[in-house]
Every structure is written in C-alpha cells, then in structure tokens.
CSV table of C-alpha atoms (C1' of nucleotides) in Angstrom, one decimal:
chain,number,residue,atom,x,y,z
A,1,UNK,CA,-3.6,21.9,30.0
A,2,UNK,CA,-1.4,24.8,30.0
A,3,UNK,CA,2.6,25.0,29.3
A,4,UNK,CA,4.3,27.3,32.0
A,5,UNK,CA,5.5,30.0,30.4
A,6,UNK,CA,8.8,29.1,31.6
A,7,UNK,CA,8.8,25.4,30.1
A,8,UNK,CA,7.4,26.9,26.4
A,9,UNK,CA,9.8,29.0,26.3
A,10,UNK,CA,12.6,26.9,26.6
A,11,UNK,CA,10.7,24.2,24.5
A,12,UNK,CA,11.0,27.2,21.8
A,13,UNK,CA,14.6,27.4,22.0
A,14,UNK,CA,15.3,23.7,21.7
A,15,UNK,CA,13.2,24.1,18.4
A,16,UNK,CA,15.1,27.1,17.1
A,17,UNK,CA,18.1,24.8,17.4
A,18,UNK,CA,17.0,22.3,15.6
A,19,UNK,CA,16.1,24.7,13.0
A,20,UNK,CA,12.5,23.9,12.6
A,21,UNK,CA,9.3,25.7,12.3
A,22,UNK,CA,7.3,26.6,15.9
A,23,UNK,CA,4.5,24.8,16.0
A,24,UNK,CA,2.1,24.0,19.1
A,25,UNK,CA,2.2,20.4,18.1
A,26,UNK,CA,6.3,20.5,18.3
A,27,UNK,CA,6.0,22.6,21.4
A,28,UNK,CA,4.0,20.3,22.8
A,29,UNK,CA,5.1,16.8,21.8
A,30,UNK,CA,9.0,18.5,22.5
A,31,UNK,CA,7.6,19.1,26.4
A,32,UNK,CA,6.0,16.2,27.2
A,33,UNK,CA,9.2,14.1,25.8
A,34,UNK,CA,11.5,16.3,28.2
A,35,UNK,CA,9.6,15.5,31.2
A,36,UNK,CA,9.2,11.5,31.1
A,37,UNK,CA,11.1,9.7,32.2
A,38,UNK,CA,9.7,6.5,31.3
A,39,UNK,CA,10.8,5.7,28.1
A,40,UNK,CA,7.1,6.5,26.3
A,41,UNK,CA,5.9,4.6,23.6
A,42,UNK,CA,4.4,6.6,20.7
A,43,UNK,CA,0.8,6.3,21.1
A,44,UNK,CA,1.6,7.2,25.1
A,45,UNK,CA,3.2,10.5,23.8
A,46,UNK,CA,0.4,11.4,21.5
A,47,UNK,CA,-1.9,10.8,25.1
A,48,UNK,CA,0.5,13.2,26.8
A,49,UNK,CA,1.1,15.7,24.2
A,50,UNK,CA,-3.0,16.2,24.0
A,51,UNK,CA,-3.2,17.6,27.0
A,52,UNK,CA,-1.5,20.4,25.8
A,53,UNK,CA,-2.4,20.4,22.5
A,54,UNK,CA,-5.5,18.3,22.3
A,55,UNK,CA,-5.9,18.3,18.2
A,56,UNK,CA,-2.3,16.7,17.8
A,57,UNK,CA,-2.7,13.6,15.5
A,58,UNK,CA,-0.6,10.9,15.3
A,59,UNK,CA,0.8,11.7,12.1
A,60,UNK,CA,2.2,14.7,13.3
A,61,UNK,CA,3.6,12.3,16.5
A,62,UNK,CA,5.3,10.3,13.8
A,63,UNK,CA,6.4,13.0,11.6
A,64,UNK,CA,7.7,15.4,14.7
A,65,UNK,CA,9.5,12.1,16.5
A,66,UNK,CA,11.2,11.3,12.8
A,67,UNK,CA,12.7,15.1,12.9
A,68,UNK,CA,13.4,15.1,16.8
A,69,UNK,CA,15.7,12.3,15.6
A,70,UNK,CA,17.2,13.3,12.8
A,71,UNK,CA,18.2,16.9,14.5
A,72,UNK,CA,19.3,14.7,17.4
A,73,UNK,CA,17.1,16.0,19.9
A,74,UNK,CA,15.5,12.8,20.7
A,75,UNK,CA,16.5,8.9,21.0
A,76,UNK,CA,14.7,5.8,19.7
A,77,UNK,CA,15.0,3.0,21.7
A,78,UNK,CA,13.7,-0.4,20.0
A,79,UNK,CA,13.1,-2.8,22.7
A,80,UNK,CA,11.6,-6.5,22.2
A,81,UNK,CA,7.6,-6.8,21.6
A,82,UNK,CA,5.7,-3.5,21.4
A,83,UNK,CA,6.8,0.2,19.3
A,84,UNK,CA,9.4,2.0,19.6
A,85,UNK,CA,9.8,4.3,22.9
A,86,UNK,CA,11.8,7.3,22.9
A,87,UNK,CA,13.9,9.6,25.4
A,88,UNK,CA,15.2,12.8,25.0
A,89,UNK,CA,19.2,12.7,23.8
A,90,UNK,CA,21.0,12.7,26.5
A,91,UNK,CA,25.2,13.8,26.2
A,92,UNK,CA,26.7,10.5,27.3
A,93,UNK,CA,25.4,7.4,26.1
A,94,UNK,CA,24.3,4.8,28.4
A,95,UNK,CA,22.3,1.3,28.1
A,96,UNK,CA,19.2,-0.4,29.4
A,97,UNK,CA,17.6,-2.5,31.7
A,98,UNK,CA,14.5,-3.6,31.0
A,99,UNK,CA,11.9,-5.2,33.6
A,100,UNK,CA,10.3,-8.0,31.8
A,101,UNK,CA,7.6,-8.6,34.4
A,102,UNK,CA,6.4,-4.7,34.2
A,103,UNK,CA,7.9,-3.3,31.0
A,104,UNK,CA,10.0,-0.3,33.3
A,105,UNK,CA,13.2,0.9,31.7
A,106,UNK,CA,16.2,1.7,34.1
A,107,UNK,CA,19.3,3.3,32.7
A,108,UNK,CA,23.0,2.1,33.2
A,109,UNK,CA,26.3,3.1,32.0
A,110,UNK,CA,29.9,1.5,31.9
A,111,UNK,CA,32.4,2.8,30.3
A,112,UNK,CA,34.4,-0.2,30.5
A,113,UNK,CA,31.9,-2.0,28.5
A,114,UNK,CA,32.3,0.8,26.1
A,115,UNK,CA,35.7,0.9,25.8
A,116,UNK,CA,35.7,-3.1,25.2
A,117,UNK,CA,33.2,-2.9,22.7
A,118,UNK,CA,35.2,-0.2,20.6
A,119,UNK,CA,38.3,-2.7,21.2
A,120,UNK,CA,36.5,-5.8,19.7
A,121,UNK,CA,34.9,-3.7,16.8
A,122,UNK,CA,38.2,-2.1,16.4
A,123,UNK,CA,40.2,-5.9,16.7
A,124,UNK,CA,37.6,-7.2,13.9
A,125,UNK,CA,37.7,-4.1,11.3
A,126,UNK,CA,34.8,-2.1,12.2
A,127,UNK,CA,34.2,1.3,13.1
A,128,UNK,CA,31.4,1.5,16.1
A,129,UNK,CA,28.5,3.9,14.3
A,130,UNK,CA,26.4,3.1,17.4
A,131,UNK,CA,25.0,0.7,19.4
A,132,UNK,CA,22.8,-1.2,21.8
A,133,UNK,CA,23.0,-2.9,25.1
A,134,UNK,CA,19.7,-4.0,26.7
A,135,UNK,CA,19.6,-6.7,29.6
A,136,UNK,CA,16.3,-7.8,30.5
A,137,UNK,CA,15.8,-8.4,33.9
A,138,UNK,CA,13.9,-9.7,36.6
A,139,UNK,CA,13.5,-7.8,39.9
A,140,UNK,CA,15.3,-10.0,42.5
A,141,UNK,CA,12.9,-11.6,44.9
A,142,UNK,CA,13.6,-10.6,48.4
B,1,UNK,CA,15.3,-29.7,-4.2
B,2,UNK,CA,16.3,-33.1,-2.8
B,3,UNK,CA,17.7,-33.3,1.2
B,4,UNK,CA,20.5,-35.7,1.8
B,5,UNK,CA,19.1,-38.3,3.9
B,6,UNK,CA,22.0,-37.6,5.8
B,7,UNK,CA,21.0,-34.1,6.7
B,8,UNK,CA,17.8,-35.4,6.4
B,9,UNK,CA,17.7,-37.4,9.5
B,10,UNK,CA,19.6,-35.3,11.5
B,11,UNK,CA,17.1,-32.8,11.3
B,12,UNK,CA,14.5,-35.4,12.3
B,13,UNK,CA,16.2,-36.3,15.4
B,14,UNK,CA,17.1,-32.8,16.1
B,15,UNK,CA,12.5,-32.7,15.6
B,16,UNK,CA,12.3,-35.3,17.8
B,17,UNK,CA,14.2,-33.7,20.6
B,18,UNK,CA,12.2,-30.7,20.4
B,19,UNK,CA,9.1,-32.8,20.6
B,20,UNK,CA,6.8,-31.8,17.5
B,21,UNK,CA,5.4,-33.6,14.6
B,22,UNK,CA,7.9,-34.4,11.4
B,23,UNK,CA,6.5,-32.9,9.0
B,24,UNK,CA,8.3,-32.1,5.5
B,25,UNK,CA,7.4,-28.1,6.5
B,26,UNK,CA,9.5,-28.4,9.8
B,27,UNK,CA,12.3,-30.6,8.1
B,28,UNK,CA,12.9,-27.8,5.6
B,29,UNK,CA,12.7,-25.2,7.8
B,30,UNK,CA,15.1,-26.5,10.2
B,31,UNK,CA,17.4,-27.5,7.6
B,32,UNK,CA,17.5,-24.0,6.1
B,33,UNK,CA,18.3,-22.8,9.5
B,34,UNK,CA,20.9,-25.3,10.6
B,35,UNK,CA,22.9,-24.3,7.0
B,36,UNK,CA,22.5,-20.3,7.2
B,37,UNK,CA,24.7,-18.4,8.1
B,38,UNK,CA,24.0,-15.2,7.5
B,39,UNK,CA,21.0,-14.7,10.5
B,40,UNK,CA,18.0,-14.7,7.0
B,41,UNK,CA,14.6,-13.0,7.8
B,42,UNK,CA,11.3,-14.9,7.3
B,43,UNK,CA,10.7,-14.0,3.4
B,44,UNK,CA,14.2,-15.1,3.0
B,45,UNK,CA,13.8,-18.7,4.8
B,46,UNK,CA,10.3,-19.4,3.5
B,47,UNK,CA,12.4,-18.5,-0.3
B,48,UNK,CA,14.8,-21.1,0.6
B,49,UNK,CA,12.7,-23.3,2.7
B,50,UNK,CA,10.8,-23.6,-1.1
B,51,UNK,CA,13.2,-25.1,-3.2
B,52,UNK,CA,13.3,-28.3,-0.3
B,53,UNK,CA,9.3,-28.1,0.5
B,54,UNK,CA,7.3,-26.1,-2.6
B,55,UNK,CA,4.6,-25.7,-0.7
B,56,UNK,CA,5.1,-24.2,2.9
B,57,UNK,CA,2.7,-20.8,3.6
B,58,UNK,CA,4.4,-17.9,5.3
B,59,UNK,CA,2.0,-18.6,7.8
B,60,UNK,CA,3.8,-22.3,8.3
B,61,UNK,CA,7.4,-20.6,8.6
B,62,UNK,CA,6.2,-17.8,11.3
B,63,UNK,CA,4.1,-20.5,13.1
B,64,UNK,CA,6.9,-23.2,12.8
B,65,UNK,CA,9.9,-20.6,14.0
B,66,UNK,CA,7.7,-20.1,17.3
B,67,UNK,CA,7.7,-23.5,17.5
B,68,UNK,CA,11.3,-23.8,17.2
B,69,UNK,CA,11.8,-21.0,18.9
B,70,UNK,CA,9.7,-22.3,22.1
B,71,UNK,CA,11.7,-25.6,22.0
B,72,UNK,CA,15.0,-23.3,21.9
B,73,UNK,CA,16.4,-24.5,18.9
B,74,UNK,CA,16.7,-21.3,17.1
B,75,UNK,CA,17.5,-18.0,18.1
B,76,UNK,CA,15.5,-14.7,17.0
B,77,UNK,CA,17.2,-11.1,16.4
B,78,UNK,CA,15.5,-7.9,16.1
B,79,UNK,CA,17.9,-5.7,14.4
B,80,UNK,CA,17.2,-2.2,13.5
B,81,UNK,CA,15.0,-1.8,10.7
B,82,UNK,CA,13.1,-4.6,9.0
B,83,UNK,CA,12.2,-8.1,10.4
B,84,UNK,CA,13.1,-10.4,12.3
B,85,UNK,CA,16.3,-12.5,11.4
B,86,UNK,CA,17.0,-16.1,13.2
B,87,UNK,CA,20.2,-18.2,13.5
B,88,UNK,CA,20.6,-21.6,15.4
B,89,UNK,CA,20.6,-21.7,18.9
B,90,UNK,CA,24.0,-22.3,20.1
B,91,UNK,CA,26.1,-22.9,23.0
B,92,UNK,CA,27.4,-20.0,24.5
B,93,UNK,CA,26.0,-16.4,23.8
B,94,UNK,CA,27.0,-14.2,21.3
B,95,UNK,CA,26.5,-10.8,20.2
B,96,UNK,CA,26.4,-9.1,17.0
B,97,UNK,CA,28.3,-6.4,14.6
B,98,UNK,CA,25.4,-5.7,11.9
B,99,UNK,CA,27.2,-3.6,9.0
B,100,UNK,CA,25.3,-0.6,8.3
B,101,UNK,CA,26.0,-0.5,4.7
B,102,UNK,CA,25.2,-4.3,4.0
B,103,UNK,CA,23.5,-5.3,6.5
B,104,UNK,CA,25.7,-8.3,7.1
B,105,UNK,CA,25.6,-9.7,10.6
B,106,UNK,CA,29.6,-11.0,12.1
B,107,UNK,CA,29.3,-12.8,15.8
B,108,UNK,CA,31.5,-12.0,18.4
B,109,UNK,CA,31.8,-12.5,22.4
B,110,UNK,CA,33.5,-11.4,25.1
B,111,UNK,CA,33.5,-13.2,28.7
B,112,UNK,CA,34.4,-9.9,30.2
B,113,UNK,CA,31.8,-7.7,28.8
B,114,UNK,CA,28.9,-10.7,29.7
B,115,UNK,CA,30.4,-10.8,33.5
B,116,UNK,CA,30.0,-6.7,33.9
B,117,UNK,CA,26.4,-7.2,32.7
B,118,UNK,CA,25.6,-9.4,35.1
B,119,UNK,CA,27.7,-7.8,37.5
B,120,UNK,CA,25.8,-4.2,36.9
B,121,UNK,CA,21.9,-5.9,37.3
B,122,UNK,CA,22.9,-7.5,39.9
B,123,UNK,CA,24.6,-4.3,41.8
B,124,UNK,CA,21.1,-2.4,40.6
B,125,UNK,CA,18.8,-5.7,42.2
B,126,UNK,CA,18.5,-7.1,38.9
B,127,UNK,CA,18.6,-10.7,37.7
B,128,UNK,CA,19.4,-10.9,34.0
B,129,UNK,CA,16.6,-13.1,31.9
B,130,UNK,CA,18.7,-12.4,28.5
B,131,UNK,CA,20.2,-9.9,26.8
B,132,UNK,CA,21.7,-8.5,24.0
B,133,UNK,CA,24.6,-6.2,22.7
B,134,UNK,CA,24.7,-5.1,19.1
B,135,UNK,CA,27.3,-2.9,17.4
B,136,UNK,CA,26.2,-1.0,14.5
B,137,UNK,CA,29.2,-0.5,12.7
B,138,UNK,CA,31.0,0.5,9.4
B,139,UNK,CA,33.8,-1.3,7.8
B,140,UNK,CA,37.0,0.5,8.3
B,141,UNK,CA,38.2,1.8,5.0
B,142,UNK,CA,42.1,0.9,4.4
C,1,DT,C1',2.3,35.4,0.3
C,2,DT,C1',4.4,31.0,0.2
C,3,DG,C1',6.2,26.9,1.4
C,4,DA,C1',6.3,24.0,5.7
C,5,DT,C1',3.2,21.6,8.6
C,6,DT,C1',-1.1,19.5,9.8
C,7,DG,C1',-5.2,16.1,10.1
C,8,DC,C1',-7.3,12.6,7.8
C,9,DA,C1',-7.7,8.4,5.6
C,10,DA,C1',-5.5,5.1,2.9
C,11,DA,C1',-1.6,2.3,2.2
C,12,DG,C1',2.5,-0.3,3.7
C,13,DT,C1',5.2,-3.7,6.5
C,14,DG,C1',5.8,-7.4,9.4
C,15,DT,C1',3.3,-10.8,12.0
C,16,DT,C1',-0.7,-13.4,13.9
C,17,DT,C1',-5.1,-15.9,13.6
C,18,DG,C1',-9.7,-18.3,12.3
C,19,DC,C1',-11.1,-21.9,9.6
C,20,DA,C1',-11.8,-25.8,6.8
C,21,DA,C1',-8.8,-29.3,4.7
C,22,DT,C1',-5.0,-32.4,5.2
C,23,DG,C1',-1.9,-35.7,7.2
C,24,DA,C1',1.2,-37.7,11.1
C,25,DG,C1',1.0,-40.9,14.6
D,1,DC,C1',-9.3,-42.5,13.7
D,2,DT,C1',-8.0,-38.3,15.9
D,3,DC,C1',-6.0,-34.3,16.8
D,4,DA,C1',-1.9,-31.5,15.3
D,5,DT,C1',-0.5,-29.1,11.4
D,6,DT,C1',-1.2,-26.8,7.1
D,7,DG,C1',-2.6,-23.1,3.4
D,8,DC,C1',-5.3,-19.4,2.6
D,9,DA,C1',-7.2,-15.1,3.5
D,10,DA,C1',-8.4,-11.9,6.7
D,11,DA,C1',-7.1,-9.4,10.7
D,12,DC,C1',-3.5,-7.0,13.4
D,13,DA,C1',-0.1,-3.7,15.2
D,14,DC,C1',2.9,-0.3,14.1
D,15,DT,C1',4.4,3.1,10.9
D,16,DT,C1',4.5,5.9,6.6
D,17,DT,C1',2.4,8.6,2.9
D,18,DG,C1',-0.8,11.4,-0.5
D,19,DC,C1',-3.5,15.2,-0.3
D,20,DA,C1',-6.0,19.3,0.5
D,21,DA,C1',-6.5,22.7,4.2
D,22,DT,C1',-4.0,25.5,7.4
D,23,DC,C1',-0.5,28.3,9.5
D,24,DA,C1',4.3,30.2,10.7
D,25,DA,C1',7.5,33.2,8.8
DNA sequence: TTGATTGCAAAGTGTTTGCAATGAG
DNA sequence: CTCATTGCAAACACTTTGCAATCAA
C-alpha cells in the first residue's frame, strides 16, 4: 500500500522532532499508529504497518514503539490479559474504559478526578509522576 | 518454619469457606498472604511460602493463587513492570500509590473519586465490572 | 564513509499446562 | 479407594537482545 504523499510527509516531520533517523519502517509504523483509533496491540501494528512497508519485523515494531515512547510521541497503555496496546500521545491526559465482553477501549476524562487524585497524593507525601484509571465495563443491556 | 495453630486454623477455616482441599501447600500460601503487607509477587510468596511448606513448586503457588483468586479471597495487581503482586481481598476497594523509586505499594480510597467512576460509565452506557486507579508517584523531598 | 537501524534467531520473563506420582477425603 | 492436587519439565505468550548486513545522513 501506498502512503499519501500528504500523510508521509507529515509522518516525516513528527520524526524530525523526535530527532530520529527516517526510516520507512518509522514512517510506516508512525502512520499506522496516527490513524487507529483502537488502541492496537503490537503484533496488530506490525499487521498494519506491513501494508506499507511489508519487510517490517517485529523487532523493529518493538524497538521503534520503545523510542516512540521515550520521545513522547506515543502512549503505552497496559490493560489486564493480552500485550501492551498503544495510542499516539495525546496533549491532555484522559483514562479508559474498557469493554470486557469485546476488548474495545473508549476514552474518558475528568478533571475532577484528576484534581482529587493530585489532592490525595499530595495529602499522603507523593508527587503524582503519572497514572492510570481503567474501568472495565460492561455494555448496559437495553 | 512452624505455623501457630492459631493462625493455623484460621487459615483452614478461611480454606473451608473457599471450598478447596487443605492441603499444607494452600495453608502456606494463604498464610503468607493473609500476613503481607507489602502486595509480594509470586517468586516472593513461593520464597516465603518455603520456610512454612519446603516443598511447594511455582507451579503450586500460580495454580493455588487462581484458586484463591476464583474463590475471591485474594486480590491480584498488575503494576507496571514486572509480575503480578497479590494482597488479601478486602472489604471495600482500594487503590494504589506505587513509589517509582522503590516500588513500594501505599493504599488509599476515596468515596468521591469511586462515585464519579461509576457516574462517568454509566453517563457513557457503561456498567462498571471492576476497576482500578493507580498513582505512580515520587516521594516529595522535604 | 560511518554509525544508526534493520531482520533474524536466540534468549529472557512471567505464566500455564501435560503427566505421572501423591495424598486428602 | 478415588479423584483433586502436586512437582517437574516442557510449552507458552510477550518482549528484549546479539550480531552481521544494510542504509540514512
């Protein structure tokens, strides 16, 4: 499959940023990130990023993820049973629900929970470095 | 190691309850559990689950904290980065501060936060199964 | 040209499982 | 006696790593 130009190109500038060599692996593996929205696991993302660049190993998925999050471009997200998924950073933080009949991830965010949890960490002696709010949830029956 | 036949029996009944065989392998196990308090990962109960029961595999301890797990009588965590760590199944909820430099796990909980959880899936057409908020956090230098 | 990046295969973790022997009820 | 439970070793799922070949800069 081929990138729009369009796409690539701002793939490419997202590398530059994060100061890293171009490579069509990155290019790809950055793209295909960008566009779910699903919450992909890693061997998903290898799937996807083939498409585009079919002789991407998964290795490379590993090793480009692992410098995706240290530059910050891209968030891990640990959920129970199964790897890790990943999203790209987004600039306000928000939380998860988690269908535990289909796996489906749906975002949330509540700044009053926020603010509380700073308070307690605060109350207790802690500095928040980050954290993690996942509900899982079942779709109410109708 | 020798187990007060005090504690001895109340892990027993607490077997009983749960509806499994006694056997000296459960009796340690549970009896590590019920005295941590530090939420221990699987190498570090099976190492203390020794000194009461020599012989119990690593197989025995994941097997057994199903088991327990199943019944409800422990709790299991997945923190960030390495395995699993259990804790007794209590009352009420709680949720965690894990120290990022130690890796020392304080409880917490807050009525408020849990009631805007539910509040949020439910808003959103969720019902929440379980759930769970940890704060990765730094001690605040003085 | 040169060091960063890649693919491959092997190794590393944490966890589960098949099987024959053991032991609780 | 009988079936649940155990210890062992092998298998598993996910992730990391050593190495020689390749490729971006």
């Amino acid at each position: 499959m081929e990138l729009g130009s369009n796409r690539k190109s701002r793939m490419i500038s997202l590398l530059r940023n994060a100061n890293v060599r171009i490579t069509d692996q990155r290019i790809a593996l950055l793209s295909v990130i960008s566009e779910a929205n699903d919450h992909p696991d890693v061997l998903e993302l290898q799937k996807r990023a083939k498409k585009i660049c079919p002789s991407i190993s998964l290795a490379t998925v590993y090793r480009t993820l692992l410098s995706f999050l240290e530059s910050g471009v891209v968030h891990r997200n640990s959920f129970e049973g199964g790897g890790a998924r990943y999203e790209m950073a987004k600039e306000e933080h928000h939380d998860h629900i988690i269908d535990v009949d289909t796996g489906e991830v749906v975002e949330f965010n509540s700044d009053i929970i926020e603010n509380l949890q700073f308070e307690i960490a605060s109350k207790m002696g802690y500095d928040v470095i980050h954290h993690r709010l996942d509900l899982y949830c079942r779709k109410v029956s109708k």
